[in-house]
Every structure is written in C-alpha cells, then in structure tokens.
mmCIF file of C-alpha atoms in Angstrom:
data_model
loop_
_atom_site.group_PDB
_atom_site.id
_atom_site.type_symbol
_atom_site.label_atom_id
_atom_site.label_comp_id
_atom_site.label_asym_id
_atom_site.label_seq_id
_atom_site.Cartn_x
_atom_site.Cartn_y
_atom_site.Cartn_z
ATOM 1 C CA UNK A 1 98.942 148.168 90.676
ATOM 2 C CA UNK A 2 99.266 150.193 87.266
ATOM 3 C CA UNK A 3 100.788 149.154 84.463
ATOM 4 C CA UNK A 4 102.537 150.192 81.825
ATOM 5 C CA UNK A 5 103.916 153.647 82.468
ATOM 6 C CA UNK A 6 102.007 153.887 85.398
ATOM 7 C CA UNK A 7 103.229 150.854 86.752
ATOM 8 C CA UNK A 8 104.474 152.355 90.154
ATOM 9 C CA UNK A 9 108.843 151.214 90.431
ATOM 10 C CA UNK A 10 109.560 148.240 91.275
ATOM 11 C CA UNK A 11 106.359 146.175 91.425
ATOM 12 C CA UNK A 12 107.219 144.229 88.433
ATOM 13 C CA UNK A 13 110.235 142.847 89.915
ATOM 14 C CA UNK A 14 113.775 143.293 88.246
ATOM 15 C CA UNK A 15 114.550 143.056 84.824
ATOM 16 C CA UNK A 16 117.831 143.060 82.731
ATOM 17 C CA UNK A 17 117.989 144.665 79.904
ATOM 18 C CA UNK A 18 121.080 145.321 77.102
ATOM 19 C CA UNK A 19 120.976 148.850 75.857
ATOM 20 C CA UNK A 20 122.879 149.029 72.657
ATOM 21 C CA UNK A 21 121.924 152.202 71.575
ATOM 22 C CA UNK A 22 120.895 155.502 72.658
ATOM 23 C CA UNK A 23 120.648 159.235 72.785
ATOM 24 C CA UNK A 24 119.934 162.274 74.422
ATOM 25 C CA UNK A 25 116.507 161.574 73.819
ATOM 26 C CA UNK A 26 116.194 157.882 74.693
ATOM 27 C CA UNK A 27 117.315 154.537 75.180
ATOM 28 C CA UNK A 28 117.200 151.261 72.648
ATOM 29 C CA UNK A 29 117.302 148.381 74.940
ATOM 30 C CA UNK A 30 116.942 144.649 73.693
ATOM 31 C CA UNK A 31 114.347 142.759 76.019
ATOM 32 C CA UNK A 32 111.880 139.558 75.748
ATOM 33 C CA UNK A 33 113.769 139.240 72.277
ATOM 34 C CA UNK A 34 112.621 142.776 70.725
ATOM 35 C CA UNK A 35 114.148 146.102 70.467
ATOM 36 C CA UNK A 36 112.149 148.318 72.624
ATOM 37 C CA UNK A 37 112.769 152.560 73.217
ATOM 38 C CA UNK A 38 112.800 154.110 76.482
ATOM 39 C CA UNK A 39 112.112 157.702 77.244
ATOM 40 C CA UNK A 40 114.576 159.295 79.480
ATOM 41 C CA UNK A 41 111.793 160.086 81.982
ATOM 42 C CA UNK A 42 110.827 156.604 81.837
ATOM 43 C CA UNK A 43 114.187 155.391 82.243
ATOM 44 C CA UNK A 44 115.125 158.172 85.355
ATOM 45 C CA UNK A 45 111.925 156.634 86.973
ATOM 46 C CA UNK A 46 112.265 152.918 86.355
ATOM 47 C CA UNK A 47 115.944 151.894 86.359
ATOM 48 C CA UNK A 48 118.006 151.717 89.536
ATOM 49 C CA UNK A 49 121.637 150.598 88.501
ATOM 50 C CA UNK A 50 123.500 150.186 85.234
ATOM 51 C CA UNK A 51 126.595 148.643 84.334
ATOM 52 C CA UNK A 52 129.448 149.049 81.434
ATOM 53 C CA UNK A 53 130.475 146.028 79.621
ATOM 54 C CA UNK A 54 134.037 146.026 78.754
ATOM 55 C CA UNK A 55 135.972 142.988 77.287
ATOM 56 C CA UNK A 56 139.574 142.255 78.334
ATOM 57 C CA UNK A 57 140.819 142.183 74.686
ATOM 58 C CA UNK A 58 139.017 145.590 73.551
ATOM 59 C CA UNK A 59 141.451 147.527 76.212
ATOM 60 C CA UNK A 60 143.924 146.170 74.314
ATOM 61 C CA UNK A 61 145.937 148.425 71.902
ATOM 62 C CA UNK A 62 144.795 146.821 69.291
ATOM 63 C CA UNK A 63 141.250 146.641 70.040
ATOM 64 C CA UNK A 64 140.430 149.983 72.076
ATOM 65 C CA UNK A 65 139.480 153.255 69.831
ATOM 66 C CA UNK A 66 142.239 155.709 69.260
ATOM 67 C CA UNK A 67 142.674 157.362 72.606
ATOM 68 C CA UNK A 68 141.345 155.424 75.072
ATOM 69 C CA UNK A 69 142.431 156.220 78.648
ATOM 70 C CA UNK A 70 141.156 153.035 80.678
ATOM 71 C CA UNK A 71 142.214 154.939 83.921
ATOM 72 C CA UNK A 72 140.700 157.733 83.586
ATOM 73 C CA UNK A 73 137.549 155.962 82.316
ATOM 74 C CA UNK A 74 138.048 154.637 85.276
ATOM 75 C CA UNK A 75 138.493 157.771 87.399
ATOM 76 C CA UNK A 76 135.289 159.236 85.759
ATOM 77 C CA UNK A 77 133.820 155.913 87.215
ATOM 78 C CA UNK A 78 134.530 156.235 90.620
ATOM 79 C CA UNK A 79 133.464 160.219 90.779
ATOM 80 C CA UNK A 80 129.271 158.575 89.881
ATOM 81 C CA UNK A 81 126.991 158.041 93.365
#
C-alpha cells in the first residue's frame, strides 16, 4: 500500500473532513485539528460523497443572504448523480 498521494482510494478507511474554504484551485479542509489544502485532482480521486450543512435558522429571512431560493437550491440538488 502507498501512501500519501499514492495511497491507492480507500485503503485508509473513511475520513470526515469540514471544508470551510475553497476555490477553483483547491480545497481547505479542517482535519486531525489542522487546516490542510487539497488539490482538486487529489480531491476528484480521494473523496466519494459530500454533504451541505445548512442550519434551520440561516433559511430564515433573517438569517439567509439576500436572495436565497431554498427550493431551487434544492432543485439544483436533486439534478447531482
């Protein structure tokens, strides 16, 4: 087994990871207590589902950004395989 980058997928076992920041370039995740950057390719090889946090009170009025359209966020949802 490789590691590192050429760790082949999945033979470190799963791992959760909050990404709080990113680009078109990469990805700023938080893990083992560190910020860390992932490439794109590294992240198009390695990860296998994401999710979208969303708090109840930040669709409110009050809390959601100008404009926010939680159904068609969640239409745009749906349309991803």
């Amino acid at each position: 087994m490789g590691k590192g980058a050429d760790a082949s997928k999945g033979s470190w076992g799963g791992h959760c990871v909050f990404v709080p920041k990113y680009d078109e370039h990469s990805f700023t995740c938080i893990t083992w207590g560190e910020l860390k950057t992932m490439t794109v390719p590294f992240w198009k090889k390695y990860c296998d589902e994401a999710h979208a946090l969303l708090g109840q009170n930040w669709l409110t009025v009050k809390g959601s950004p100008d404009g926010f359209d939680e159904n068609q966020l969640k239409t745009d949802l749906s349309c991803i395989k």
